[in-house]
Amino acid sequence: MTRALWTHLVKDLRIEWRSREAVNSMLFFALLVVVLFSLSFDPQGAFSRDIAGGVLCVATMFASVSALNQAWAREIRHQVLDAQRMAPTPGADMFLAKVLANFLFVTVVQVVLAPVFVVMYNLRILGDAWKLALVLPFGTWALVANGTFFAALSIRSRNRELLLPLILFPIFMPALLAMVLATGSILTGDSDPSLWIKLLFGYDIIFTTVSLLLFEIVLHAE
Amino acid sequence: MKNSTPALLVLLFAVILVAVAYLWGSHGLAQMDISAQLNHKFLVAAYVLTWTIQFGYVLRLFIKWRSQKRVAARMDRDGR
Amino acid sequence: MKRIAIGLYAAATVALLVWGYYQAIFVAPDEATMHEVQRIFYYHVPSAMSAFLFFAVSLVGSIGFLASRRNYPEHAQRFDAWALAGAEVGVVFCSVVLVTGPIWGRRAWGIWWTWDARLTTTLILWLIYVSYLLLRRFAAGPQVQTLAAVLGIFGAIDVPIVYMANRWWRTQHPAPVFFGGPDSGIKDPRMLAAFGWNVLAWIAWGVLILGIRYYVERQSQKALAREALEALNQV
């Protein structure tokens, strides 16, 4: 871990600690999505296990978009981003620090949300519950790494808040599919989720590498 | 006259499509059984939709091209 | 001279389309189980092949743009126009595939849509390239070419992953007609001929509209450059 990365990470965490904007808004939004789905489908028994994985993933996905939009909007104010473009540290450090910070935020949201979720959907996990500790971080990483990258990509466009989900969701779809199916098979205990965990892992590796390679280009696009 | 060309093109295009769909769609349908009739209608729909998408796109391209030429001509006139 | 060549090519393409239509509807024999609705195949599969071809053109354009944008700006502009033209024409063909597919599926399978490997991959491919075109429309200014090229590369990387994910998930689409195992391949030579003519016709048509789109994009690039130059001269 380089020093630049550490500095960026500490800075992002400190800003978030002082305002707690991102985590609070994400948490409330995800809660709303969970409640809305629970209201519209009235989940009970086996049916709730079938849809719970999907609802959790989609709720996290929608919630994190708002936070990801904020991630770079902070840097735009007072031309901070321009200053950082001129700094002699590699852009990849800044990117990785942002991803780590957002990953932490989304994970916090998921940890807080999980009990609510179990209550609302009357869940009893039939598969290996510990595998969730692999699926959720991998899926979150896929979402956050791509989301941070695309947020940086769309930051200088008109109506960027609208653009981010439009370009993020199509690319994120295979990871979402793997995440939903893995969570579903853990909750129902019907099938083995290891294939989907491997797919998520591969997706993470591939897209994190590509993002790190291409981030410099996006940062310095003029 | 010149400005009505796109509208005319669209009209012509629509007439062709309707004619093709009518002629082909009504061809010998009465002698077929229900399944064959449905097959035939689905086939017509698929082909006509394919042409609509393809030729519609080309039409849009031409309209874009024309407006581009107009802009270029205006720039030539005003620029010097 | 160039004009005549283009006109001849366009005429030949239209003739090919008519010939392909004639082959598909009147020459090719009736298929044993699916009957007439199987003839949709002669438009559906060539469109899918063309769509993949033009998305590949777009990917090459994106990579070329990123590689040449620093040292050869003039080449980079050409690459960018190819990337845009490829994506747009690819989306048109992909739309044809997505429209004709369900029409065929309703008669052959009894359902309009299913989340099968190839259907889902095609749909997500379409979504990715539509989002690419949206980015080009939303993002303004000179950086849009770079950003679009990056997104184009991301989209292309995503396609094999989507395909694998869905293959493991479920598959209903008929096995690939070619290279799909010992039973694959079209047996009847007249069907094969109709299919071949339509592939040729639609790819020729696609190349024609790709060329037109490329030309239009180049003109608008030149107009933009000219505007910028005149703005500079006025200062």
GROMACS .gro file of N, CA and C in nm, chain A residues 45-116:
model
  216
   45GLY      N    1  -4.237  -1.761   0.383
   45GLY     CA    2  -4.183  -1.897   0.366
   45GLY      C    3  -4.086  -1.913   0.252
   46ALA      N    4  -4.113  -2.015   0.171
   46ALA     CA    5  -4.019  -2.050   0.064
   46ALA      C    6  -4.009  -1.938  -0.038
   47PHE      N    7  -4.121  -1.873  -0.064
   47PHE     CA    8  -4.121  -1.765  -0.163
   47PHE      C    9  -4.028  -1.652  -0.122
   48SER      N   10  -4.029  -1.619   0.008
   48SER     CA   11  -3.943  -1.511   0.055
   48SER      C   12  -3.796  -1.547   0.035
   49ARG      N   13  -3.763  -1.675   0.056
   49ARG     CA   14  -3.624  -1.716   0.034
   49ARG      C   15  -3.587  -1.704  -0.113
   50ASP      N   16  -3.684  -1.732  -0.200
   50ASP     CA   17  -3.655  -1.725  -0.343
   50ASP      C   18  -3.621  -1.583  -0.388
   51ILE      N   19  -3.696  -1.487  -0.337
   51ILE     CA   20  -3.675  -1.351  -0.390
   51ILE      C   21  -3.581  -1.269  -0.303
   52ALA      N   22  -3.553  -1.313  -0.179
   52ALA     CA   23  -3.477  -1.228  -0.087
   52ALA      C   24  -3.340  -1.188  -0.142
   53GLY      N   25  -3.270  -1.287  -0.201
   53GLY     CA   26  -3.137  -1.258  -0.254
   53GLY      C   27  -3.142  -1.146  -0.357
   54GLY      N   28  -3.238  -1.158  -0.448
   54GLY     CA   29  -3.252  -1.056  -0.551
   54GLY      C   30  -3.282  -0.920  -0.494
   55VAL      N   31  -3.374  -0.916  -0.396
   55VAL     CA   32  -3.412  -0.787  -0.339
   55VAL      C   33  -3.294  -0.722  -0.269
   56LEU      N   34  -3.218  -0.802  -0.193
   56LEU     CA   35  -3.103  -0.746  -0.121
   56LEU      C   36  -3.002  -0.686  -0.219
   57CYS      N   37  -2.973  -0.761  -0.326
   57CYS     CA   38  -2.873  -0.714  -0.423
   57CYS      C   39  -2.921  -0.588  -0.494
   58VAL      N   40  -3.048  -0.590  -0.536
   58VAL     CA   41  -3.098  -0.475  -0.611
   58VAL      C   42  -3.107  -0.351  -0.519
   59ALA      N   43  -3.146  -0.374  -0.393
   59ALA     CA   44  -3.152  -0.262  -0.299
   59ALA      C   45  -3.014  -0.200  -0.281
   60THR      N   46  -2.912  -0.286  -0.263
   60THR     CA   47  -2.776  -0.233  -0.248
   60THR      C   48  -2.734  -0.158  -0.373
   61MET      N   49  -2.770  -0.213  -0.488
   61MET     CA   50  -2.728  -0.152  -0.613
   61MET      C   51  -2.787  -0.012  -0.629
   62PHE      N   52  -2.919  -0.001  -0.607
   62PHE     CA   53  -2.982   0.130  -0.622
   62PHE      C   54  -2.926   0.229  -0.520
   63ALA      N   55  -2.909   0.179  -0.396
   63ALA     CA   56  -2.864   0.270  -0.292
   63ALA      C   57  -2.724   0.321  -0.321
   64SER      N   58  -2.636   0.232  -0.367
   64SER     CA   59  -2.497   0.274  -0.382
   64SER      C   60  -2.480   0.375  -0.495
   65VAL      N   61  -2.574   0.377  -0.590
   65VAL     CA   62  -2.559   0.473  -0.700
   65VAL      C   63  -2.558   0.617  -0.648
   66SER      N   64  -2.645   0.645  -0.551
   66SER     CA   65  -2.649   0.782  -0.500
   66SER      C   66  -2.517   0.820  -0.434
   67ALA      N   67  -2.460   0.724  -0.358
   67ALA     CA   68  -2.333   0.753  -0.291
   67ALA      C   69  -2.219   0.767  -0.391
   68LEU      N   70  -2.222   0.682  -0.495
   68LEU     CA   71  -2.114   0.687  -0.593
   68LEU      C   72  -2.114   0.819  -0.668
   69ASN      N   73  -2.235   0.870  -0.696
   69ASN     CA   74  -2.241   1.001  -0.760
   69ASN      C   75  -2.176   1.108  -0.674
   70GLN      N   76  -2.198   1.097  -0.542
   70GLN     CA   77  -2.141   1.197  -0.451
   70GLN      C   78  -1.989   1.185  -0.443
   71ALA      N   79  -1.938   1.061  -0.463
   71ALA     CA   80  -1.795   1.037  -0.439
   71ALA      C   81  -1.707   1.134  -0.516
   72TRP      N   82  -1.738   1.156  -0.643
   72TRP     CA   83  -1.652   1.245  -0.721
   72TRP      C   84  -1.703   1.388  -0.721
   73ALA      N   85  -1.833   1.405  -0.694
   73ALA     CA   86  -1.887   1.541  -0.694
   73ALA      C   87  -1.816   1.627  -0.590
   74ARG      N   88  -1.774   1.562  -0.480
   74ARG     CA   89  -1.697   1.634  -0.378
   74ARG      C   90  -1.568   1.691  -0.434
   75GLU      N   91  -1.505   1.613  -0.522
   75GLU     CA   92  -1.375   1.655  -0.574
   75GLU      C   93  -1.389   1.767  -0.677
   76ILE      N   94  -1.508   1.778  -0.735
   76ILE     CA   95  -1.527   1.880  -0.838
   76ILE      C   96  -1.527   2.020  -0.777
   77ARG      N   97  -1.587   2.032  -0.659
   77ARG     CA   98  -1.596   2.164  -0.595
   77ARG      C   99  -1.457   2.222  -0.574
   78HIS      N  100  -1.443   2.349  -0.592
   78HIS     CA  101  -1.316   2.421  -0.574
   78HIS      C  102  -1.203   2.362  -0.658
   79GLN      N  103  -1.236   2.299  -0.770
   79GLN     CA  104  -1.133   2.246  -0.862
   79GLN      C  105  -1.034   2.151  -0.795
   80VAL      N  106  -1.080   2.074  -0.697
   80VAL     CA  107  -0.989   1.980  -0.632
   80VAL      C  108  -0.940   1.876  -0.731
   81LEU      N  109  -1.032   1.832  -0.818
   81LEU     CA  110  -0.995   1.727  -0.913
   81LEU      C  111  -0.883   1.775  -1.006
   82ASP      N  112  -0.891   1.901  -1.050
   82ASP     CA  113  -0.786   1.955  -1.135
   82ASP      C  114  -0.652   1.955  -1.063
   83ALA      N  115  -0.657   1.991  -0.934
   83ALA     CA  116  -0.533   1.989  -0.856
   83ALA      C  117  -0.478   1.848  -0.848
   84GLN      N  118  -0.570   1.751  -0.831
   84GLN     CA  119  -0.521   1.614  -0.818
   84GLN      C  120  -0.468   1.560  -0.950
   85ARG      N  121  -0.521   1.611  -1.060
   85ARG     CA  122  -0.468   1.568  -1.189
   85ARG      C  123  -0.324   1.615  -1.206
   86MET      N  124  -0.294   1.730  -1.146
   86MET     CA  125  -0.157   1.782  -1.158
   86MET      C  126  -0.060   1.719  -1.058
   87ALA      N  127  -0.115   1.655  -0.956
   87ALA     CA  128  -0.028   1.596  -0.853
   87ALA      C  129   0.055   1.483  -0.914
   88PRO      N  130   0.179   1.466  -0.866
   88PRO     CA  131   0.267   1.366  -0.927
   88PRO      C  132   0.237   1.221  -0.886
   89THR      N  133   0.131   1.196  -0.809
   89THR     CA  134   0.101   1.058  -0.771
   89THR      C  135   0.019   0.991  -0.880
   90PRO      N  136   0.032   0.859  -0.893
   90PRO     CA  137  -0.046   0.790  -0.996
   90PRO      C  138  -0.196   0.796  -0.967
   91GLY      N  139  -0.276   0.811  -1.074
   91GLY     CA  140  -0.421   0.818  -1.058
   91GLY      C  141  -0.478   0.691  -1.000
   92ALA      N  142  -0.411   0.577  -1.027
   92ALA     CA  143  -0.463   0.449  -0.979
   92ALA      C  144  -0.476   0.448  -0.826
   93ASP      N  145  -0.384   0.516  -0.759
   93ASP     CA  146  -0.390   0.523  -0.612
   93ASP      C  147  -0.519   0.590  -0.568
   94MET      N  148  -0.548   0.703  -0.632
   94MET     CA  149  -0.668   0.777  -0.595
   94MET      C  150  -0.791   0.691  -0.618
   95PHE      N  151  -0.790   0.623  -0.734
   95PHE     CA  152  -0.904   0.539  -0.769
   95PHE      C  153  -0.924   0.428  -0.666
   96LEU      N  154  -0.813   0.359  -0.634
   96LEU     CA  155  -0.822   0.246  -0.541
   96LEU      C  156  -0.869   0.293  -0.405
   97ALA      N  157  -0.821   0.411  -0.362
   97ALA     CA  158  -0.863   0.463  -0.232
   97ALA      C  159  -1.012   0.490  -0.231
   98LYS      N  160  -1.061   0.550  -0.341
   98LYS     CA  161  -1.206   0.577  -0.350
   98LYS      C  162  -1.286   0.448  -0.346
   99VAL      N  163  -1.237   0.346  -0.419
   99VAL     CA  164  -1.309   0.219  -0.421
   99VAL      C  165  -1.312   0.160  -0.281
  100LEU      N  166  -1.196   0.162  -0.213
  100LEU     CA  167  -1.192   0.104  -0.077
  100LEU      C  168  -1.288   0.178   0.015
  101ALA      N  169  -1.287   0.312   0.008
  101ALA     CA  170  -1.374   0.389   0.097
  101ALA      C  171  -1.521   0.356   0.069
  102ASN      N  172  -1.559   0.356  -0.059
  102ASN     CA  173  -1.698   0.326  -0.091
  102ASN      C  174  -1.735   0.184  -0.056
  103PHE      N  175  -1.637   0.094  -0.072
  103PHE     CA  176  -1.661  -0.046  -0.036
  103PHE      C  177  -1.695  -0.055   0.112
  104LEU      N  178  -1.620   0.018   0.194
  104LEU     CA  179  -1.648   0.020   0.338
  104LEU      C  180  -1.788   0.073   0.365
  105PHE      N  181  -1.824   0.182   0.299
  105PHE     CA  182  -1.956   0.241   0.324
  105PHE      C  183  -2.067   0.141   0.290
  106VAL      N  184  -2.057   0.081   0.172
  106VAL     CA  185  -2.163  -0.010   0.130
  106VAL      C  186  -2.168  -0.132   0.223
  107THR      N  187  -2.050  -0.178   0.266
  107THR     CA  188  -2.048  -0.292   0.358
  107THR      C  189  -2.116  -0.257   0.489
  108VAL      N  190  -2.089  -0.137   0.540
  108VAL     CA  191  -2.156  -0.092   0.662
  108VAL      C  192  -2.307  -0.096   0.643
  109VAL      N  193  -2.351  -0.045   0.529
  109VAL     CA  194  -2.495  -0.045   0.501
  109VAL      C  195  -2.550  -0.186   0.501
  110GLN      N  196  -2.477  -0.278   0.436
  110GLN     CA  197  -2.527  -0.416   0.430
  110GLN      C  198  -2.533  -0.480   0.568
  111VAL      N  199  -2.430  -0.454   0.651
  111VAL     CA  200  -2.427  -0.514   0.785
  111VAL      C  201  -2.545  -0.462   0.867
  112VAL      N  202  -2.574  -0.333   0.856
  112VAL     CA  203  -2.685  -0.277   0.934
  112VAL      C  204  -2.818  -0.328   0.879
  113LEU      N  205  -2.822  -0.342   0.748
  113LEU     CA  206  -2.948  -0.379   0.684
  113LEU      C  207  -2.985  -0.526   0.709
  114ALA      N  208  -2.883  -0.612   0.722
  114ALA     CA  209  -2.907  -0.757   0.727
  114ALA      C  210  -3.012  -0.798   0.831
  115PRO      N  211  -3.003  -0.754   0.958
  115PRO     CA  212  -3.105  -0.794   1.055
  115PRO      C  213  -3.246  -0.749   1.016
  116VAL      N  214  -3.256  -0.625   0.970
  116VAL     CA  215  -3.386  -0.574   0.925
  116VAL      C  216  -3.442  -0.665   0.818
   0.00000   0.00000   0.00000
